[in-house]
Amino acid sequence: MFNNQLPKDFLWGGAVAAHQIEGAWQSDGKGLSIADVLTAGSNKKPRRITDGVLENEYYPNHEAIDFYNRYPEDIALLKELGLKAFRTSIAWSRIFPNGDEKEPNEAGLAYYDQLFDCLIKNNIEPIITLSHFEMPYHLAKEYGGFRDKRVIDFFVNYAEVVIKRYQHKVKYWMTFNEINNQADGTHELHAWTNSGILVQPDENPEEVIYQAGLNELIASAKAIIKAREINPDLKMGCMMAYVPVYPGSSEPNDQMAALKVMERRFFYSDIHVRGEIPSYAIKKWHKKGYKIDYSQAELEALKEGTVDYIGFSYYMSNAVTTVDDRSNRLDGYSVNDYPNAKIVNNPYLKSNDWGWQIDSIGLRYILNVVYQRYNKPLFIVENGFGAYDQVEADGSIQDDYRVSYLQAHIEQMQLAILEDGVEVLGYTPWGVIDIVSFGSGEMEKRYGFIHVDKDNQGNGTLRRSKKSSFSWYQQIIKQNGVEAE
Ligand code: BG6
């Protein structure tokens, strides 16, 4: 399959998520989602979760960029860009407004029929995430999200409905977006975890997150089993956040610390891919006295519902050290995986304005590590450079920094494919059109090739315009990759 060129059917694309792009938070019977109660923040100030929707608060996801109403115009631009694939999610609360209904909302289903038809008509393959940080708020509020086993059934029912409905329009599915980023959630008690739980001050966050995460993994496996019954040709994937953590020095304890910190995130893909709870987790639970509830039938579901491919996001790398005199510890990370371990800045790397360390070689590294670990096709479904863009007097936007970031990452991806033999299905850079940031709720943390006229306070015409990176990416897709040096 691999010569010295990328495969002809390589899926060059772009990625977004429903709650960050659609807006229309109350249209056509949509229910409230957990993203609808998130206020705006900034790179210094975290977003807040409010108790329902409050007056006098600004919720950037309510309108987002109004893709819900403007998608024909946006898809025309994506076609001009040359995309072969477009990754988005289905907003669960458009289909099941509260999450626990028996019957779906037909208006919500009809919307995605039209959206997928429009993509297909433009020769763009939809790549769909079932749950991208946007579960119905009612499930989070009344059931405590995935800490409650009943939510497994609600998710599986939702998955079955949409997979049946769109099986002839969507081939590539992913169950839970960045299911493993909650593994670091121990330091951010104010935020929703991936599983829609809020950890209470008197709880052990690690134990609660292991339980909710395992329930999600069971839900994912059961949804995959259903999908295979519906249509065995579908490709069912997981979606991981891979942030390689390097040893901060060659001190042997730093190697072990890096391995242990990585294990915390690999826990999720180990189960998704291998279908069993890894022995390191069982030991840890036992040692720490965690009571994690699962049945024999659930273990069997995990075994049967493994994934066909691994979708993942890659933005940055980190480093960990046990050496005491390293003082540049990054705030907010609790690392209890190894004695004296602390996450530190990597002095060899630069960061963006949000402190995300830029490391293109880390992409080649993680592609190799993951492929060697699992031997499954990989799909880079998020990668990108969040930055403040400057609109010039003539309306143009010169985002060379974005091009440099992406170019370097694509080069490293190509090396992984062409030199190292890693199988990669495609590359869909994040926020192909500017959208609301998940982490900070800002509009002005921009990733797109297409600019959207809107600011952090919600002002703007929503007009779309092409940045200079637009024609660069167009060319990359046309020539099927960057030119070898
Ligand atoms: C990933 C998420 O964590 O990173 C996206 O899957 C998110 O939803 C993206 O938007 C970039 O993060 P941010 O905070 O810059 O929007």
Coordinates of C-alpha atoms and ligand atoms in Angstrom, one line a residue:
M1 CA 0.0 0.0 0.0
F2 CA 2.8 2.5 0.8
N3 CA 5.2 3.5 -1.9
N4 CA 6.8 6.9 -1.7
Q5 CA 3.5 8.7 -2.1
L6 CA 0.5 9.0 0.2
P7 CA -2.4 6.6 -0.7
K8 CA -4.7 8.1 -3.4
D9 CA -7.7 7.7 -1.2
F10 CA -6.1 9.6 1.7
L11 CA -8.8 11.6 3.4
W12 CA -7.7 15.2 3.5
G13 CA -10.3 17.1 5.4
G14 CA -11.3 19.4 8.2
A15 CA -12.9 19.0 11.6
V16 CA -15.4 20.7 13.9
A17 CA -17.9 19.7 16.5
A18 CA -21.7 20.5 16.5
H19 CA -21.8 22.6 19.7
Q20 CA -18.8 24.7 18.6
I21 CA -20.2 25.5 15.1
E22 CA -24.0 25.1 14.8
G23 CA -25.5 27.6 17.2
A24 CA -29.3 27.4 16.9
W25 CA -29.4 26.0 20.4
Q26 CA -33.1 25.9 20.6
S27 CA -34.1 25.3 17.0
D28 CA -36.4 22.5 15.8
G29 CA -36.9 21.0 19.3
K30 CA -33.2 20.8 20.4
G31 CA -32.8 20.3 24.1
L32 CA -30.2 22.0 26.3
S33 CA -26.7 20.4 26.2
I34 CA -23.9 20.6 28.6
A35 CA -22.2 23.0 26.2
D36 CA -25.2 25.4 26.5
V37 CA -24.5 26.2 30.1
L38 CA -20.8 27.0 29.6
T39 CA -19.9 30.7 29.8
A40 CA -17.1 32.4 27.8
G41 CA -13.6 32.4 29.3
S42 CA -10.2 33.5 28.1
N43 CA -6.6 32.2 28.1
K44 CA -6.4 33.5 31.7
K45 CA -9.9 33.0 32.9
P46 CA -11.6 29.5 32.9
R47 CA -15.1 29.1 31.6
R48 CA -17.8 28.5 34.2
I49 CA -20.7 26.1 34.3
T50 CA -23.9 27.7 35.3
D51 CA -26.9 26.0 36.9
G52 CA -29.1 26.1 33.8
V53 CA -29.1 29.1 31.4
L54 CA -29.1 32.3 33.4
E55 CA -30.0 35.8 32.2
N56 CA -27.1 38.3 32.0
E57 CA -24.6 35.6 31.1
Y58 CA -23.0 35.2 27.7
Y59 CA -23.0 31.7 26.3
P60 CA -20.9 31.6 23.1
N61 CA -22.2 28.2 21.9
H62 CA -25.8 29.4 21.7
E63 CA -25.1 31.1 18.4
A64 CA -21.6 29.8 17.6
I65 CA -21.1 30.6 13.9
D66 CA -24.7 29.8 13.0
F67 CA -23.6 26.9 10.8
Y68 CA -27.0 25.3 11.5
N69 CA -28.5 27.9 9.1
R70 CA -25.6 28.7 6.9
Y71 CA -24.2 25.3 6.1
P72 CA -24.9 25.4 2.4
E73 CA -22.7 28.5 2.0
D74 CA -20.0 27.0 4.3
I75 CA -19.9 23.7 2.5
A76 CA -19.5 25.5 -0.8
L77 CA -16.3 27.1 0.7
L78 CA -15.1 23.7 2.0
K79 CA -15.7 22.3 -1.5
E80 CA -13.6 25.1 -3.0
L81 CA -10.9 24.3 -0.4
G82 CA -10.9 20.8 -1.9
L83 CA -11.9 18.8 1.2
K84 CA -12.5 15.1 0.7
A85 CA -13.8 14.6 4.3
F86 CA -15.5 16.8 6.9
R87 CA -15.6 15.7 10.5
T88 CA -18.4 16.9 12.7
S89 CA -20.6 15.5 15.4
I90 CA -24.3 15.0 15.8
A91 CA -25.7 17.1 18.7
W92 CA -27.2 14.3 20.8
S93 CA -29.7 16.8 22.2
R94 CA -31.2 17.5 18.8
I95 CA -32.1 13.8 18.5
F96 CA -33.0 13.2 22.1
P97 CA -33.6 16.6 23.7
N98 CA -33.4 15.3 27.3
G99 CA -31.5 12.2 26.5
D100 CA -33.9 9.7 28.3
E101 CA -36.8 9.8 25.9
K102 CA -37.8 6.6 24.1
E103 CA -38.5 8.2 20.7
P104 CA -36.2 10.6 18.8
N105 CA -37.0 14.1 17.6
E106 CA -37.7 13.8 13.9
A107 CA -36.8 17.4 13.1
G108 CA -33.3 16.9 14.5
L109 CA -32.9 13.7 12.5
A110 CA -34.1 15.5 9.3
Y111 CA -31.5 18.2 9.8
Y112 CA -28.6 15.8 9.7
D113 CA -30.1 14.1 6.6
Q114 CA -30.0 17.4 4.8
L115 CA -26.5 18.2 6.1
F116 CA -25.0 14.9 5.1
D117 CA -26.8 15.0 1.7
C118 CA -25.3 18.4 1.1
L119 CA -21.8 17.1 1.9
I120 CA -22.1 14.0 -0.2
K121 CA -23.5 16.1 -3.1
N122 CA -20.2 18.1 -2.9
N123 CA -18.1 14.9 -2.8
I124 CA -17.2 15.4 0.8
E125 CA -17.3 12.4 3.1
P126 CA -18.9 13.0 6.5
I127 CA -16.9 11.6 9.4
I128 CA -19.1 11.5 12.5
T129 CA -18.5 11.7 16.2
L130 CA -21.5 10.5 18.2
S131 CA -20.6 12.5 21.4
H132 CA -18.4 15.5 21.4
F133 CA -18.7 17.1 24.8
E134 CA -22.3 17.9 24.2
M135 CA -24.5 15.4 26.0
P136 CA -28.1 16.5 26.9
Y137 CA -27.9 18.6 30.0
H138 CA -30.7 16.7 31.6
L139 CA -28.6 13.6 31.7
A140 CA -25.8 15.5 33.4
K141 CA -28.1 17.2 35.9
E142 CA -30.5 14.5 36.8
Y143 CA -28.4 11.4 36.4
G144 CA -24.9 12.7 37.0
G145 CA -23.7 11.9 33.5
F146 CA -21.9 8.6 33.0
R147 CA -21.5 7.9 36.6
D148 CA -25.0 6.4 36.3
K149 CA -25.2 3.1 34.4
R150 CA -28.6 4.0 32.9
V151 CA -26.9 6.6 30.8
I152 CA -25.1 3.7 29.0
D153 CA -28.5 2.5 27.7
F154 CA -29.5 6.1 26.7
F155 CA -26.4 6.5 24.7
V156 CA -26.7 3.1 23.0
N157 CA -30.3 3.8 22.0
Y158 CA -29.2 7.2 20.6
A159 CA -26.3 5.6 18.7
E160 CA -28.6 2.9 17.3
V161 CA -31.1 5.4 16.1
V162 CA -28.6 7.6 14.2
I163 CA -26.5 4.7 12.9
K164 CA -29.6 3.1 11.4
R165 CA -30.8 6.3 9.9
Y166 CA -27.5 7.4 8.4
Q167 CA -25.7 4.1 7.7
H168 CA -25.8 4.7 3.9
K169 CA -24.5 8.3 4.2
V170 CA -21.8 7.9 6.9
K171 CA -19.2 5.1 6.9
Y172 CA -16.7 6.4 9.5
W173 CA -18.0 6.8 13.0
M174 CA -16.3 7.6 16.3
T175 CA -18.0 7.1 19.7
F176 CA -16.7 9.6 22.3
N177 CA -14.5 12.6 21.4
E178 CA -11.2 12.6 23.4
I179 CA -12.6 10.1 25.8
N180 CA -9.2 10.1 27.6
N181 CA -8.8 13.8 28.2
Q182 CA -10.8 13.4 31.4
A183 CA -7.9 11.4 32.8
D184 CA -6.2 14.7 33.6
G185 CA -9.5 16.1 34.9
T186 CA -8.3 15.7 38.4
H187 CA -6.9 19.2 38.3
E188 CA -10.0 21.0 36.9
L189 CA -12.8 20.4 39.2
H190 CA -14.8 23.3 37.8
A191 CA -15.1 21.7 34.3
W192 CA -17.3 19.1 32.8
T193 CA -15.4 16.0 32.2
N194 CA -15.9 14.1 28.9
S195 CA -18.5 11.9 30.6
G196 CA -20.7 14.8 31.8
I197 CA -19.8 14.5 35.4
L198 CA -19.0 17.1 38.0
V199 CA -16.7 15.8 40.7
Q200 CA -17.8 16.9 44.1
P201 CA -15.2 18.2 46.6
D202 CA -15.7 15.2 49.0
E203 CA -15.1 12.7 46.2
N204 CA -11.9 11.1 45.0
P205 CA -11.7 12.5 41.4
E206 CA -9.6 9.7 40.1
E207 CA -11.9 7.0 41.3
V208 CA -15.1 8.8 40.0
I209 CA -13.5 9.4 36.6
Y210 CA -12.4 5.8 36.3
Q211 CA -15.9 4.6 37.0
A212 CA -17.6 7.1 34.6
G213 CA -14.9 6.5 32.0
L214 CA -15.4 2.8 32.2
N215 CA -19.1 3.2 31.8
E216 CA -18.5 5.2 28.6
L217 CA -16.1 2.6 27.3
I218 CA -18.9 0.0 27.9
A219 CA -21.4 2.3 26.1
S220 CA -19.0 2.6 23.2
A221 CA -18.5 -1.1 23.0
K222 CA -22.2 -1.8 23.0
A223 CA -22.8 0.9 20.4
I224 CA -20.2 -0.7 18.2
I225 CA -21.8 -4.2 18.6
K226 CA -25.1 -2.6 17.5
A227 CA -23.5 -0.8 14.5
R228 CA -22.1 -4.1 13.3
E229 CA -25.5 -5.7 13.5
I230 CA -27.0 -2.8 11.5
N231 CA -24.3 -2.7 8.8
P232 CA -21.0 -4.7 9.0
D233 CA -19.4 -2.4 6.4
L234 CA -19.3 0.6 8.8
K235 CA -16.0 1.6 10.2
M236 CA -16.3 2.2 13.9
G237 CA -13.6 4.1 15.7
C238 CA -12.7 5.7 19.0
M239 CA -11.3 9.2 19.5
M240 CA -8.3 9.8 21.7
A241 CA -6.4 12.9 22.8
Y242 CA -2.7 11.9 22.4
V243 CA -0.3 14.2 24.2
P244 CA 3.0 12.5 24.4
V245 CA 4.7 13.0 27.7
Y246 CA 8.5 12.8 27.4
P247 CA 10.9 12.1 30.2
G248 CA 12.3 15.4 31.3
S249 CA 15.8 14.0 31.6
S250 CA 17.7 10.7 31.2
E251 CA 17.4 10.0 34.9
P252 CA 15.8 6.5 34.9
N253 CA 13.0 7.6 37.2
D254 CA 12.0 10.1 34.6
Q255 CA 11.6 7.3 32.1
M256 CA 9.3 5.4 34.5
A257 CA 7.4 8.6 35.3
A258 CA 6.8 9.2 31.6
L259 CA 5.6 5.6 31.1
K260 CA 3.2 5.9 34.1
V261 CA 1.8 9.2 33.0
M262 CA 1.2 7.9 29.5
E263 CA -0.5 4.8 30.9
R264 CA -3.2 7.0 32.5
R265 CA -4.3 8.1 29.0
F266 CA -3.6 4.8 27.2
F267 CA -6.0 3.2 29.6
Y268 CA -8.9 4.3 27.4
S269 CA -7.5 3.1 24.0
D270 CA -6.1 -0.1 25.6
I271 CA -9.8 -1.0 26.4
H272 CA -11.2 0.3 23.1
V273 CA -8.7 -1.7 21.1
R274 CA -7.9 -4.7 23.1
G275 CA -11.3 -5.2 24.7
E276 CA -10.1 -5.8 28.3
I277 CA -9.2 -3.8 31.4
P278 CA -5.4 -3.6 31.5
S279 CA -3.7 -5.3 34.5
Y280 CA -2.0 -2.0 35.5
A281 CA -5.4 -0.4 36.1
I282 CA -6.7 -3.4 38.1
K283 CA -3.6 -3.3 40.3
K284 CA -4.0 0.5 40.8
W285 CA -7.7 0.2 41.7
H286 CA -6.9 -2.6 44.2
K287 CA -4.0 -0.8 45.7
K288 CA -5.9 2.5 46.1
G289 CA -9.1 0.7 47.3
Y290 CA -11.2 2.0 44.4
K291 CA -14.5 0.3 44.0
I292 CA -15.1 0.2 40.3
D293 CA -18.3 -1.5 39.4
Y294 CA -18.6 -3.7 36.3
S295 CA -20.3 -7.0 35.5
Q296 CA -19.3 -10.1 33.6
A297 CA -21.7 -9.2 30.8
E298 CA -20.1 -5.8 30.6
L299 CA -16.6 -7.3 30.3
E300 CA -17.9 -9.5 27.5
A301 CA -19.3 -6.4 25.7
L302 CA -15.9 -4.8 26.0
K303 CA -14.3 -7.8 24.4
E304 CA -16.8 -7.9 21.5
G305 CA -17.1 -4.2 20.8
T306 CA -13.6 -3.2 19.9
V307 CA -12.8 -0.6 17.4
D308 CA -11.7 -0.8 13.7
Y309 CA -9.5 2.3 13.8
I310 CA -8.2 4.9 16.2
G311 CA -9.1 8.5 15.6
F312 CA -7.1 11.0 17.6
S313 CA -6.2 14.6 18.2
Y314 CA -2.7 15.9 18.4
Y315 CA -1.7 19.4 19.4
M316 CA 1.3 19.3 21.7
S317 CA 3.6 17.3 23.9
N318 CA 4.6 17.6 27.5
A319 CA 7.4 16.5 29.7
V320 CA 7.6 15.0 33.2
T321 CA 10.4 14.9 35.6
T322 CA 11.3 13.7 39.1
V323 CA 14.4 15.8 39.3
D324 CA 13.8 18.3 42.1
D325 CA 15.7 21.3 40.8
R326 CA 13.5 21.7 37.8
S327 CA 11.4 24.7 38.8
N328 CA 9.3 25.4 35.7
R329 CA 6.5 23.2 36.8
L330 CA 3.3 23.7 34.9
D331 CA 0.4 24.8 37.1
G332 CA -2.7 22.8 37.4
Y333 CA -1.4 19.4 36.7
S334 CA -1.5 16.9 39.5
V335 CA 0.6 13.9 38.7
N336 CA 0.2 11.1 41.2
D337 CA 1.3 8.4 38.9
Y338 CA 4.8 8.2 40.1
P339 CA 6.6 9.5 43.2
N340 CA 7.8 13.1 42.9
A341 CA 6.7 13.4 39.3
K342 CA 5.8 16.8 38.0
I343 CA 4.8 18.0 34.5
V344 CA 7.3 20.7 33.3
N345 CA 7.8 22.9 30.3
N346 CA 10.1 21.4 27.7
P347 CA 12.9 24.0 27.2
Y348 CA 13.4 22.8 23.6
L349 CA 9.9 23.8 22.5
K350 CA 8.0 27.1 22.0
S351 CA 4.4 27.6 23.0
N352 CA 1.3 29.3 21.5
D353 CA -0.5 32.1 23.4
W354 CA -2.4 29.5 25.4
G355 CA 0.8 27.7 26.6
W356 CA 0.4 24.7 24.2
Q357 CA 3.9 23.5 23.3
I358 CA 4.5 23.2 19.6
D359 CA 6.2 19.9 18.6
S360 CA 5.7 18.6 15.1
I361 CA 8.1 15.7 15.7
G362 CA 5.8 14.6 18.5
L363 CA 3.2 13.8 15.9
R364 CA 5.6 11.3 14.1
Y365 CA 6.6 10.0 17.5
I366 CA 3.0 9.3 18.7
L367 CA 1.9 7.9 15.4
N368 CA 4.7 5.3 15.8
V369 CA 4.1 4.6 19.4
V370 CA 0.4 4.1 18.9
Y371 CA 0.7 2.0 15.8
Q372 CA 3.4 -0.2 17.4
R373 CA 1.1 -0.6 20.5
Y374 CA -2.1 -1.5 18.6
N375 CA -1.3 -2.3 14.9
K376 CA -4.6 -0.6 13.9
P377 CA -5.2 2.1 11.2
L378 CA -4.9 5.6 12.7
F379 CA -6.8 8.7 11.7
I380 CA -5.6 12.2 12.7
V381 CA -8.9 13.8 13.2
E382 CA -7.6 17.0 14.9
N383 CA -4.5 19.0 14.7
G384 CA -4.0 22.7 14.5
F385 CA -2.7 26.0 15.7
G386 CA -5.0 28.2 17.9
A387 CA -3.9 31.9 17.4
Y388 CA -5.1 35.5 17.4
D389 CA -5.5 36.6 13.8
Q390 CA -5.1 40.1 12.6
V391 CA -7.5 41.4 9.9
E392 CA -5.6 43.9 7.7
A393 CA -7.1 47.2 6.4
D394 CA -7.8 45.5 3.1
G395 CA -9.6 42.7 4.8
S396 CA -6.9 40.1 4.2
I397 CA -5.5 37.8 6.9
Q398 CA -1.9 36.6 6.6
D399 CA -1.6 33.6 8.9
D400 CA 1.8 32.3 8.0
Y401 CA 2.3 31.0 11.6
R402 CA -0.6 28.6 11.0
V403 CA 0.9 27.4 7.7
S404 CA 4.3 26.8 9.4
Y405 CA 2.6 24.8 12.1
L406 CA 0.5 22.7 9.8
Q407 CA 3.3 22.3 7.2
A408 CA 5.7 21.0 9.8
H409 CA 3.1 18.5 11.2
I410 CA 2.1 17.2 7.8
E411 CA 5.8 16.6 7.0
Q412 CA 6.2 14.6 10.1
M413 CA 2.9 12.7 9.4
Q414 CA 4.3 11.9 5.9
L415 CA 7.5 10.6 7.4
A416 CA 5.5 8.3 9.7
I417 CA 3.6 6.9 6.8
L418 CA 6.3 6.8 4.1
E419 CA 9.4 6.0 6.2
D420 CA 8.0 4.2 9.3
G421 CA 5.1 2.3 7.7
V422 CA 2.3 3.7 9.9
E423 CA -1.2 3.3 8.4
V424 CA -3.0 6.6 8.5
L425 CA -6.5 7.0 6.9
G426 CA -6.6 10.7 6.8
Y427 CA -5.9 14.1 8.2
T428 CA -8.6 16.6 9.3
P429 CA -7.2 19.7 10.8
W430 CA -9.2 21.2 13.6
G431 CA -11.5 24.2 13.2
V432 CA -11.2 24.3 9.4
I433 CA -13.5 27.3 9.7
D434 CA -13.2 29.5 12.8
I435 CA -15.4 28.3 15.6
V436 CA -15.9 28.7 19.4
S437 CA -13.0 27.4 21.3
F438 CA -13.9 24.5 23.6
G439 CA -11.3 25.2 26.3
S440 CA -11.7 28.9 26.6
G441 CA -15.0 29.7 24.9
E442 CA -13.3 32.3 22.8
M443 CA -14.0 33.1 19.2
E444 CA -10.7 34.7 18.9
K445 CA -8.7 31.6 19.5
R446 CA -8.8 30.8 15.8
Y447 CA -7.8 27.7 13.9
G448 CA -9.5 28.1 10.5
F449 CA -8.5 28.6 6.9
I450 CA -11.8 30.5 6.8
H451 CA -12.3 33.6 9.0
V452 CA -15.6 34.3 10.7
D453 CA -16.3 37.9 11.6
K454 CA -17.2 37.5 15.3
D455 CA -15.4 38.5 18.5
N456 CA -15.2 37.2 22.0
Q457 CA -18.2 39.2 23.1
G458 CA -20.4 37.9 20.4
N459 CA -20.2 41.0 18.1
G460 CA -19.7 40.7 14.4
T461 CA -21.5 40.1 11.1
L462 CA -20.6 36.4 10.9
R463 CA -19.3 37.0 7.4
R464 CA -16.9 34.4 6.1
S465 CA -13.6 35.2 4.3
K466 CA -10.6 33.2 3.2
K467 CA -7.2 33.6 5.1
S468 CA -3.9 33.2 3.2
S469 CA -3.7 29.7 4.6
F470 CA -6.8 28.8 2.5
S471 CA -4.9 28.6 -0.8
W472 CA -1.9 26.9 0.8
Y473 CA -4.1 24.0 2.1
Q474 CA -6.0 23.9 -1.2
Q475 CA -2.6 23.2 -2.8
I476 CA -1.6 20.6 -0.3
I477 CA -4.7 18.6 -0.9
K478 CA -4.3 19.0 -4.7
Q479 CA -0.8 17.6 -4.7
N480 CA -1.7 15.0 -2.0
G481 CA 0.7 16.3 0.6
V482 CA 3.7 18.5 1.1
E483 CA 6.6 18.2 -1.4
A484 CA 9.5 16.2 -0.1
E485 CA 12.6 18.3 0.7
Ligands
BG6_1 C1 -9.9 19.2 21.5 C2 -11.4 19.1 21.3 O1 -9.7 19.1 22.8 O2 -9.3 20.4 21.1 C3 -12.0 20.3 20.6 O3 -11.8 17.9 20.7 C4 -11.3 21.6 20.9 O4 -13.4 20.3 20.9 C5 -9.9 21.4 20.4 O5 -11.9 22.7 20.4 C6 -9.0 22.6 20.6 O6 -9.2 23.1 21.9 P1 -9.5 24.6 22.1 O7 -9.6 24.7 23.6 O8 -8.5 25.4 21.6 O9 -10.8 24.9 21.5

